[in-house]
Structures are given as structure tokens and as C-alpha cells.
Amino acid sequence: ENLYQLVLRSAGSWHVLFFVVIIFLGSFYLVNLILAIVAMSYDELQKKAEEEEQAEE
């Protein structure tokens, strides 16, 4: 709340909109980054499991 008031007083309402958009896009980027890391790890584990299965046969 305090940060919102400081930005609104010093820069105006358009800068508040810019700030909200940047926060939203940054959060979206970080969530996608985390999901990509999880997907890559899952893919590596799945490949290792398939290789172990083939080695047992």
C-alpha cells in the first residue's frame, strides 16, 4: 500500500499501471522458468528409467 502511494504521488497513474504490468510479467516469467526446470528434470528421470529398463532386459 505504501509503495503504491509513493509511486502514485511521484509519477502519476500511468506509472502505476506500468509497475503492475511489469510485476505480472515478471511473475509469469518466473513461473514458466520453474515449470521448465521441473519438466526437464522429469524428462531426464524418465530417460534414465527407460535406460535401466532396457539394461535389465
XYZ file of N, CA and C in Angstrom:
171
model
N 0.831 -1.196 0.000
C 0.000 0.000 0.000
C 0.874 1.259 0.000
N 1.900 1.269 0.821
C 2.763 2.439 0.919
C 3.531 2.664 -0.382
N 4.046 1.592 -0.987
C 4.770 1.708 -2.253
C 3.846 2.233 -3.348
N 2.606 1.752 -3.354
C 1.617 2.218 -4.327
C 1.406 3.724 -4.196
N 1.249 4.202 -2.985
C 1.024 5.632 -2.760
C 2.242 6.460 -3.177
N 3.435 5.961 -2.891
C 4.647 6.695 -3.270
C 4.775 6.820 -4.783
N 4.523 5.730 -5.498
C 4.604 5.766 -6.961
C 3.520 6.670 -7.524
N 2.328 6.583 -7.002
C 1.214 7.395 -7.492
C 1.490 8.884 -7.298
N 2.022 9.260 -6.161
C 2.308 10.678 -5.897
C 3.460 11.207 -6.750
N 4.498 10.406 -6.911
C 5.684 10.918 -7.588
C 5.596 10.855 -9.103
N 4.895 9.869 -9.665
C 4.953 9.680 -11.113
C 3.604 9.776 -11.809
N 2.538 9.507 -11.139
C 1.233 9.557 -11.778
C 0.655 8.169 -11.985
N -0.574 8.142 -12.467
C -1.301 6.874 -12.550
C -0.790 5.953 -13.649
N -0.227 6.505 -14.731
C 0.264 5.643 -15.807
C 1.453 4.808 -15.349
N 2.255 5.350 -14.485
C 3.404 4.603 -13.978
C 2.966 3.467 -13.056
N 1.874 3.649 -12.359
C 1.333 2.568 -11.533
C 0.905 1.417 -12.427
N 0.257 1.717 -13.540
C -0.149 0.676 -14.485
C 1.079 -0.047 -15.032
N 2.113 0.695 -15.371
C 3.355 0.096 -15.855
C 3.961 -0.823 -14.794
N 3.981 -0.379 -13.562
C 4.522 -1.159 -12.455
C 3.754 -2.468 -12.283
N 2.442 -2.420 -12.344
C 1.612 -3.624 -12.198
C 1.866 -4.588 -13.350
N 1.968 -4.070 -14.564
C 2.227 -4.927 -15.728
C 3.593 -5.592 -15.606
N 4.603 -4.854 -15.188
C 5.945 -5.419 -15.025
C 5.947 -6.510 -13.953
N 5.268 -6.287 -12.852
C 5.182 -7.303 -11.796
C 4.477 -8.543 -12.325
N 3.389 -8.367 -13.062
C 2.648 -9.502 -13.613
C 3.511 -10.292 -14.589
N 4.180 -9.608 -15.513
C 5.012 -10.298 -16.499
C 6.219 -10.973 -15.847
N 6.797 -10.336 -14.862
C 7.917 -10.945 -14.147
C 7.503 -12.209 -13.418
N 6.339 -12.179 -12.792
C 5.828 -13.368 -12.111
C 5.540 -14.478 -13.107
N 4.948 -14.126 -14.230
C 4.649 -15.106 -15.275
C 5.934 -15.746 -15.791
N 6.967 -14.938 -15.994
C 8.258 -15.438 -16.467
C 8.871 -16.405 -15.459
N 8.840 -16.048 -14.185
C 9.432 -16.912 -13.168
C 8.682 -18.233 -13.035
N 7.361 -18.202 -13.127
C 6.583 -19.446 -13.068
C 6.931 -20.328 -14.256
N 7.033 -19.753 -15.444
C 7.403 -20.537 -16.622
C 8.808 -21.107 -16.490
N 9.718 -20.347 -15.928
C 11.084 -20.825 -15.727
C 11.105 -22.022 -14.782
N 10.377 -21.943 -13.692
C 10.315 -23.046 -12.735
C 9.673 -24.272 -13.370
N 8.600 -24.079 -14.131
C 7.955 -25.213 -14.800
C 8.878 -25.857 -15.824
N 9.668 -25.078 -16.520
C 10.618 -25.633 -17.488
C 11.677 -26.472 -16.784
N 12.163 -26.016 -15.658
C 13.156 -26.778 -14.901
C 12.560 -28.091 -14.411
N 11.345 -28.047 -13.902
C 10.682 -29.270 -13.431
C 10.458 -30.232 -14.592
N 10.026 -29.730 -15.736
C 9.783 -30.587 -16.901
C 11.080 -31.221 -17.395
N 12.168 -30.464 -17.413
C 13.455 -31.018 -17.842
C 13.932 -32.096 -16.878
N 13.769 -31.873 -15.593
C 14.174 -32.873 -14.602
C 13.345 -34.140 -14.743
N 12.052 -33.978 -14.945
C 11.177 -35.137 -15.127
C 11.577 -35.911 -16.377
N 11.889 -35.214 -17.448
C 12.293 -35.867 -18.698
C 13.593 -36.655 -18.509
N 14.554 -36.068 -17.799
C 15.813 -36.767 -17.534
C 15.584 -38.025 -16.708
N 14.741 -37.932 -15.682
C 14.451 -39.101 -14.855
C 13.745 -40.188 -15.656
N 12.849 -39.784 -16.522
C 12.132 -40.752 -17.348
C 13.095 -41.460 -18.308
N 14.024 -40.726 -18.904
C 15.011 -41.339 -19.799
C 15.914 -42.314 -19.047
N 16.335 -41.938 -17.829
C 17.163 -42.839 -17.028
C 16.403 -44.117 -16.684
N 15.129 -43.991 -16.348
C 14.320 -45.164 -16.018
C 14.165 -46.070 -17.234
N 13.976 -45.496 -18.411
C 13.860 -46.293 -19.632
C 15.174 -47.004 -19.939
N 16.299 -46.316 -19.742
C 17.604 -46.938 -19.977
C 17.844 -48.099 -19.012
N 17.456 -47.929 -17.752
C 17.609 -49.005 -16.772
C 16.723 -50.197 -17.123
N 15.516 -49.920 -17.606
C 14.611 -50.995 -18.027
C 15.215 -51.785 -19.173
N 15.784 -51.087 -20.143
C 16.388 -51.754 -21.296
C 17.635 -52.527 -20.885
N 18.374 -52.041 -19.908
C 19.578 -52.729 -19.451
C 19.224 -54.024 -18.717
N 18.082 -54.043 -18.038
C 17.644 -55.239 -17.323
C 17.189 -56.329 -18.279
N 16.701 -55.971 -19.439
C 16.183 -56.960 -20.397
C 17.239 -57.697 -21.095
